[in-house]
């Protein structure tokens, strides 16, 4: 374990790290990276098409309740998910569709869950904010700000009890937004993770605006990764628009979590190109901010980079985009064809076990019998 008396915050400037200046690579390494970036572009394109279709379906009343999109954060999404091992556990917040898809879950089942259908990931019980799949160790999205942090920390504590530190250890990744860093659960779980030497990586996806409030107006320390220093573990800020940079930083953080059973706070600087949710028109943004958002779109940046580097032709990019569109259209067809839950199942799974001395009545039962 590292010396807790050392200052864990790295000496770096306020700008996020980027992967633009890379050392000389061999031809084989360049080919491998080109193939990786092509794969990332494909995944990011599918996620973008899914999210835009989800917005359309919400407007057509196919999706109800709350719905938060990853539009603009796709580079962070695919970079983080590629860094994880299949044995790792993922806990997310409510902006979660892209992570489910990048974790390898079928877009059709994700869309069916948004539609509230029985073929959805949670059988239609969870909806947009509560996607989950235990088989892939995707432990769900959470609608309460910071609600994912205590169970994620508990999972890391369980790993620390049953597994020694080392390369084969499991680890936990816990996703959160920048607004969560002001919540009590954030500080409580960071404290416990450090005290108990837990294998967990907390990832702040900093899209710069907590609902409608800029981070600088909501946090006395707007460089959020530095908050790890209060609990004597390491934090780092990176460019969330570069999937390679995000992946490499997340791999390094997960390596520390596995091999040292120590927590890590990773902050990815990203943008959300839409409002806080699909019903938020984001009128709090100026025309200049909207122009900056469009200019920093990670998907169009990667597309231009790959074409400029000769990794893709314009026709290749258009083919990937068309195939993504077809994938999402099939997802909608799958969701539409799935059945809605039966009214008789309304209270199914509401109570998993009987509890001693607990009331036995169910909602809707008569309180007084004659």
Coordinates of C-alpha atoms in Angstrom, one line a residue:
X1 CA 0.0 0.0 0.0
X2 CA 1.2 3.5 -0.8
X3 CA 2.4 5.8 2.0
X4 CA -0.7 7.7 3.2
X5 CA 1.4 10.6 4.3
X6 CA 2.4 11.4 0.7
X7 CA 0.5 14.0 -1.3
X8 CA -1.6 11.8 -3.7
X9 CA -2.6 14.6 -6.1
X10 CA -0.3 14.7 -9.1
X11 CA 1.5 17.9 -9.9
X12 CA -0.2 18.9 -13.1
X13 CA -1.8 22.0 -14.6
X14 CA -5.5 22.6 -14.7
X15 CA -5.9 21.2 -18.2
X16 CA -7.0 17.6 -18.7
X17 CA -4.4 15.2 -20.2
X18 CA -4.9 14.3 -23.8
X19 CA -3.5 11.6 -26.0
X20 CA -2.6 13.8 -29.0
X21 CA 1.2 13.8 -28.6
X22 CA 2.2 10.1 -28.7
X23 CA 5.6 8.5 -28.9
X24 CA 6.9 7.0 -32.1
X25 CA 5.1 3.7 -32.8
X26 CA 6.0 0.7 -34.9
X27 CA 3.9 -0.2 -37.9
X28 CA 2.2 -3.0 -36.0
X29 CA 1.3 -0.7 -33.1
X30 CA 0.0 1.9 -35.5
X31 CA -2.2 -0.7 -37.2
X32 CA -3.5 -2.0 -33.9
X33 CA -4.4 1.5 -32.7
X34 CA -6.0 2.3 -36.1
X35 CA -8.2 -0.8 -35.7
X36 CA -9.0 0.1 -32.1
X37 CA -10.0 3.6 -33.1
X38 CA -12.2 2.3 -35.9
X39 CA -13.9 0.0 -33.4
X40 CA -14.4 3.0 -31.0
X41 CA -15.9 5.0 -33.9
X42 CA -18.3 2.2 -34.6
X43 CA -19.4 1.9 -31.0
X44 CA -19.7 5.7 -30.5
X45 CA -21.8 5.9 -33.7
X46 CA -24.2 3.2 -32.4
X47 CA -24.5 4.9 -29.1
X48 CA -25.2 8.3 -30.7
X49 CA -27.8 6.8 -33.0
X50 CA -29.4 5.0 -30.1
X51 CA -29.6 8.1 -28.0
X52 CA -31.1 10.3 -30.8
X53 CA -33.6 7.6 -31.5
X54 CA -34.5 7.4 -27.8
X55 CA -35.1 11.1 -27.8
X56 CA -37.5 10.6 -30.8
X57 CA -39.2 7.7 -29.1
X58 CA -39.7 9.8 -26.0
X59 CA -41.3 12.6 -28.0
X60 CA -43.6 10.0 -29.6
X61 CA -44.6 8.8 -26.1
X62 CA -43.0 5.4 -26.6
X63 CA -40.8 6.1 -23.5
X64 CA -42.2 7.5 -20.3
X65 CA -40.7 8.8 -17.1
X66 CA -37.2 10.3 -17.0
X67 CA -34.7 9.9 -19.8
X68 CA -31.1 11.2 -19.8
X69 CA -28.9 10.9 -22.8
X70 CA -25.1 10.3 -23.3
X71 CA -25.0 12.5 -26.5
X72 CA -21.6 14.1 -26.5
X73 CA -20.0 11.8 -23.9
X74 CA -19.5 8.8 -26.2
X75 CA -15.7 8.9 -26.2
X76 CA -15.7 8.7 -22.4
X77 CA -18.2 5.9 -22.5
X78 CA -16.3 3.6 -24.8
X79 CA -12.9 4.4 -23.3
X80 CA -14.1 3.5 -19.8
X81 CA -15.9 0.3 -20.8
X82 CA -12.9 -1.0 -22.8
X83 CA -10.7 -0.5 -19.8
X84 CA -12.8 -2.9 -17.6
X85 CA -12.4 -6.6 -17.4
X86 CA -15.5 -8.9 -17.6
X87 CA -15.0 -9.8 -14.0
X88 CA -15.2 -6.2 -12.8
X89 CA -18.4 -4.7 -11.4
X90 CA -20.0 -1.5 -12.9
X91 CA -22.3 0.8 -10.9
X92 CA -23.7 3.8 -12.8
X93 CA -25.9 6.9 -12.4
X94 CA -29.0 7.6 -14.4
X95 CA -27.3 8.7 -17.7
X96 CA -26.6 5.1 -18.5
X97 CA -27.8 3.8 -21.9
X98 CA -24.4 4.2 -23.7
X99 CA -22.6 2.3 -20.9
X100 CA -25.0 -0.6 -21.2
X101 CA -24.4 -0.8 -24.9
X102 CA -20.6 -0.4 -24.7
X103 CA -20.6 -3.1 -21.9
X104 CA -21.9 -5.5 -24.6
X105 CA -25.6 -5.5 -23.9
X106 CA -28.0 -5.8 -26.8
X107 CA -29.4 -2.5 -28.0
X108 CA -32.8 -4.1 -28.6
X109 CA -33.0 -5.2 -25.0
X110 CA -31.9 -1.8 -23.8
X111 CA -34.6 -0.1 -26.0
X112 CA -37.2 -2.6 -24.8
X113 CA -36.4 -1.6 -21.2
X114 CA -36.9 2.1 -22.1
X115 CA -40.2 1.1 -23.6
X116 CA -41.1 -0.8 -20.4
X117 CA -41.5 -4.1 -22.1
X118 CA -40.9 -7.6 -20.8
X119 CA -37.9 -8.3 -23.1
X120 CA -36.1 -5.4 -21.5
X121 CA -32.9 -5.8 -19.4
X122 CA -35.0 -5.6 -16.2
X123 CA -38.2 -7.0 -17.7
X124 CA -39.6 -3.5 -18.1
X125 CA -39.3 -2.8 -14.3
X126 CA -36.5 -0.3 -14.5
X127 CA -36.9 2.0 -17.4
X128 CA -34.3 4.5 -18.6
X129 CA -32.6 5.2 -15.3
X130 CA -32.5 1.6 -13.9
X131 CA -30.9 -0.6 -16.6
X132 CA -29.2 -3.6 -15.0
X133 CA -27.7 -6.9 -16.0
X134 CA -26.2 -9.1 -13.3
X135 CA -24.6 -11.6 -15.8
X136 CA -22.4 -8.9 -17.2
X137 CA -21.9 -7.5 -13.7
X138 CA -23.6 -4.2 -14.7
X139 CA -25.2 -3.5 -11.4
X140 CA -27.6 -0.9 -12.5
X141 CA -28.3 2.7 -13.0
X142 CA -29.5 4.7 -10.0
X143 CA -31.9 7.6 -10.1
X144 CA -30.9 9.1 -6.7
X145 CA -27.9 11.4 -7.0
X146 CA -25.1 9.6 -5.3
X147 CA -27.3 6.5 -4.7
X148 CA -24.9 4.2 -6.5
X149 CA -21.9 5.1 -4.4
X150 CA -22.7 3.2 -1.1
X151 CA -23.6 -0.1 -2.8
X152 CA -20.5 0.2 -5.1
X153 CA -18.3 0.7 -2.1
X154 CA -20.0 -2.2 -0.4
X155 CA -19.2 -4.4 -3.4
X156 CA -15.6 -3.3 -3.2
X157 CA -15.5 -4.1 0.5
X158 CA -16.8 -7.6 -0.3
X159 CA -14.0 -8.1 -2.9
X160 CA -11.4 -6.9 -0.4
X161 CA -12.6 -9.6 2.1
X162 CA -12.6 -12.5 -0.3
X163 CA -9.6 -11.6 -2.6
X164 CA -6.1 -10.6 -2.0
X165 CA -4.6 -7.6 -3.9
X166 CA -3.1 -8.7 -7.2
X167 CA -3.5 -8.7 -11.0
X168 CA -6.3 -11.3 -10.7
X169 CA -8.4 -9.3 -8.2
X170 CA -11.8 -8.0 -9.3
X171 CA -12.4 -4.3 -9.1
X172 CA -15.4 -1.9 -9.0
X173 CA -16.0 1.1 -11.3
X174 CA -18.5 3.6 -10.0
X175 CA -19.7 6.3 -12.4
X176 CA -21.0 9.6 -11.2
X177 CA -21.7 13.1 -12.5
X178 CA -20.0 16.3 -11.4
X179 CA -23.0 17.3 -9.3
X180 CA -22.6 14.2 -7.2
X181 CA -19.3 15.4 -5.9
X182 CA -21.2 17.8 -3.6
X183 CA -23.4 15.1 -2.1
X184 CA -22.9 13.6 1.3
X185 CA -22.6 10.0 -0.1
X186 CA -19.6 11.1 -2.2
X187 CA -17.6 12.2 0.8
X188 CA -18.7 9.3 3.0
X189 CA -17.8 6.6 0.4
X190 CA -14.5 8.2 -0.5
X191 CA -13.5 8.3 3.2
X192 CA -14.5 4.6 3.7
X193 CA -12.8 3.5 0.5
X194 CA -9.6 5.0 1.6
X195 CA -9.8 3.9 5.3
X196 CA -10.6 0.3 4.3
X197 CA -8.2 0.0 1.3
X198 CA -10.9 -0.8 -1.2
X199 CA -10.5 -1.8 -4.9
X200 CA -12.7 0.8 -6.5
X201 CA -12.4 3.5 -9.1
X202 CA -14.7 6.4 -8.8
X203 CA -15.2 8.2 -12.2
X204 CA -16.6 11.7 -12.3
X205 CA -18.0 12.3 -15.8
X206 CA -17.7 16.1 -15.7
X207 CA -19.9 17.5 -18.4
X208 CA -19.4 20.9 -16.9
X209 CA -23.1 21.6 -16.0
X210 CA -24.9 20.0 -13.0
X211 CA -28.4 20.3 -14.5
X212 CA -28.2 24.0 -15.3
X213 CA -25.5 25.2 -12.9
X214 CA -21.8 25.4 -14.0
X215 CA -19.4 23.5 -11.8
X216 CA -17.5 26.6 -11.0
X217 CA -20.6 28.1 -9.3
X218 CA -21.5 24.9 -7.4
X219 CA -18.2 23.5 -6.1
X220 CA -15.6 25.4 -4.0
X221 CA -13.0 23.2 -5.7
X222 CA -14.1 22.9 -9.3
X223 CA -11.1 20.6 -10.2
X224 CA -13.0 17.7 -8.8
X225 CA -10.2 15.1 -9.0
X226 CA -8.4 17.0 -6.3
X227 CA -11.1 16.1 -3.8
X228 CA -9.4 12.7 -3.5
X229 CA -6.5 14.4 -1.8
X230 CA -8.8 15.1 1.2
X231 CA -9.0 11.3 1.7
X232 CA -5.3 10.6 0.9
X233 CA -5.6 8.7 -2.3
X234 CA -4.9 9.6 -5.9
X235 CA -7.0 11.6 -8.4
X236 CA -6.5 12.5 -12.0
X237 CA -8.2 14.6 -14.7
X238 CA -8.1 13.7 -18.4
X239 CA -9.6 14.7 -21.7
X240 CA -13.0 12.9 -21.9
X241 CA -13.2 13.6 -25.7
X242 CA -10.3 11.2 -26.4
X243 CA -11.3 7.6 -26.0
X244 CA -7.7 6.3 -26.0
X245 CA -6.8 8.8 -23.2
X246 CA -9.8 7.8 -21.2
X247 CA -9.1 4.1 -21.7
X248 CA -5.5 4.3 -20.7
X249 CA -6.2 6.4 -17.6
X250 CA -9.0 4.0 -16.5
X251 CA -6.7 1.0 -17.0
X252 CA -4.1 2.6 -14.8
X253 CA -6.6 3.4 -12.2
X254 CA -8.1 -0.1 -12.2
X255 CA -4.6 -1.6 -12.1
X256 CA -4.0 0.3 -8.9
X257 CA -7.3 -0.8 -7.5
X258 CA -6.5 -4.5 -8.3
X259 CA -2.9 -4.7 -7.3
X260 CA -2.9 -2.4 -4.3
X261 CA -6.6 -2.5 -3.2
X262 CA -6.6 1.3 -3.2
X263 CA -9.3 3.6 -4.5
X264 CA -8.8 6.1 -7.3
X265 CA -10.8 9.2 -8.4
X266 CA -10.7 9.7 -12.2
X267 CA -12.3 12.8 -13.7
X268 CA -13.1 12.9 -17.4
X269 CA -13.8 16.3 -18.9
X270 CA -16.6 15.8 -21.4
X271 CA -19.6 17.7 -22.8
X272 CA -23.2 16.8 -23.0
X273 CA -24.6 18.1 -26.3
X274 CA -28.2 18.0 -25.1
X275 CA -30.0 19.2 -22.0
X276 CA -29.9 17.5 -18.6
X277 CA -32.8 15.3 -19.8
X278 CA -34.8 15.0 -23.0
X279 CA -37.3 17.5 -21.6
X280 CA -34.6 20.1 -20.9
X281 CA -34.2 22.6 -23.8
X282 CA -31.0 24.0 -22.2
X283 CA -32.0 27.6 -22.6
X284 CA -29.3 28.4 -20.0
X285 CA -26.7 28.0 -22.7
X286 CA -25.5 31.0 -24.8
X287 CA -25.1 30.9 -28.5
X288 CA -21.4 30.9 -28.0
X289 CA -21.6 27.9 -25.7
X290 CA -23.7 26.0 -28.2
X291 CA -21.1 26.7 -30.9
X292 CA -18.3 25.5 -28.6
X293 CA -20.3 22.3 -27.9
X294 CA -20.7 21.6 -31.6
X295 CA -17.0 22.3 -32.2
X296 CA -16.0 19.8 -29.5
X297 CA -18.3 17.0 -30.6
X298 CA -16.1 13.9 -30.0
X299 CA -17.8 11.8 -32.7
X300 CA -17.3 14.2 -35.5
X301 CA -13.7 14.9 -34.3
X302 CA -12.9 11.1 -34.4
X303 CA -14.6 10.8 -37.8
X304 CA -12.5 13.6 -39.2
X305 CA -9.3 12.2 -37.6
X306 CA -9.8 8.7 -39.0
X307 CA -10.5 10.0 -42.5
X308 CA -7.6 12.4 -42.3
X309 CA -5.2 9.6 -41.1
X310 CA -6.4 7.3 -43.9
X311 CA -7.9 4.8 -41.4
X312 CA -11.4 5.3 -43.0
X313 CA -12.6 6.7 -46.3
X314 CA -15.6 8.9 -46.5
X315 CA -17.5 5.9 -47.8
X316 CA -16.3 3.7 -44.9
X317 CA -17.6 6.2 -42.4
X318 CA -21.0 6.5 -44.2
X319 CA -21.2 2.7 -44.2
X320 CA -20.6 2.6 -40.4
X321 CA -23.2 5.3 -39.9
X322 CA -25.8 3.4 -42.1
X323 CA -25.2 0.1 -40.3
X324 CA -25.6 1.9 -36.9
X325 CA -28.9 3.4 -38.1
X326 CA -30.0 -0.1 -39.2
X327 CA -29.0 -1.6 -35.8
X328 CA -31.1 1.0 -33.9
X329 CA -34.1 0.6 -36.2
X330 CA -34.0 -3.1 -35.5
X331 CA -33.7 -2.3 -31.8
X332 CA -36.9 -0.3 -32.0
X333 CA -38.7 -3.0 -33.9
X334 CA -37.6 -5.5 -31.2
X335 CA -38.9 -3.2 -28.5
X336 CA -42.2 -2.6 -30.3
X337 CA -42.7 -6.3 -30.7
X338 CA -42.1 -7.1 -27.1
X339 CA -45.1 -7.5 -24.8
X340 CA -46.0 -5.1 -22.1
X341 CA -46.1 -6.6 -18.5
X342 CA -49.5 -8.0 -17.5
X343 CA -51.5 -6.0 -14.9
X344 CA -51.5 -9.2 -12.8
X345 CA -47.7 -8.8 -12.4
X346 CA -47.9 -5.3 -10.9
X347 CA -46.6 -6.4 -7.5
X348 CA -44.4 -9.2 -8.7
X349 CA -40.8 -8.7 -7.3
X350 CA -42.1 -6.1 -4.9
X351 CA -41.3 -8.3 -1.9
X352 CA -38.6 -10.9 -2.2
X353 CA -39.0 -12.7 1.1
X354 CA -41.3 -12.6 4.1
X355 CA -40.1 -10.5 6.9
X356 CA -40.9 -11.4 10.5
X357 CA -43.6 -9.2 12.1
X358 CA -44.0 -7.2 8.9
X359 CA -47.5 -6.3 7.7
X360 CA -48.8 -9.0 5.4
X361 CA -51.2 -6.8 3.4
X362 CA -50.6 -5.7 -0.1
X363 CA -51.4 -2.4 -1.7
X364 CA -55.0 -2.4 -2.7
X365 CA -56.1 -4.9 0.0
X366 CA -59.1 -3.8 2.1
X367 CA -58.0 -2.5 5.5
X368 CA -61.3 -3.3 7.2
X369 CA -63.2 -6.5 6.5
X370 CA -66.9 -6.7 7.2

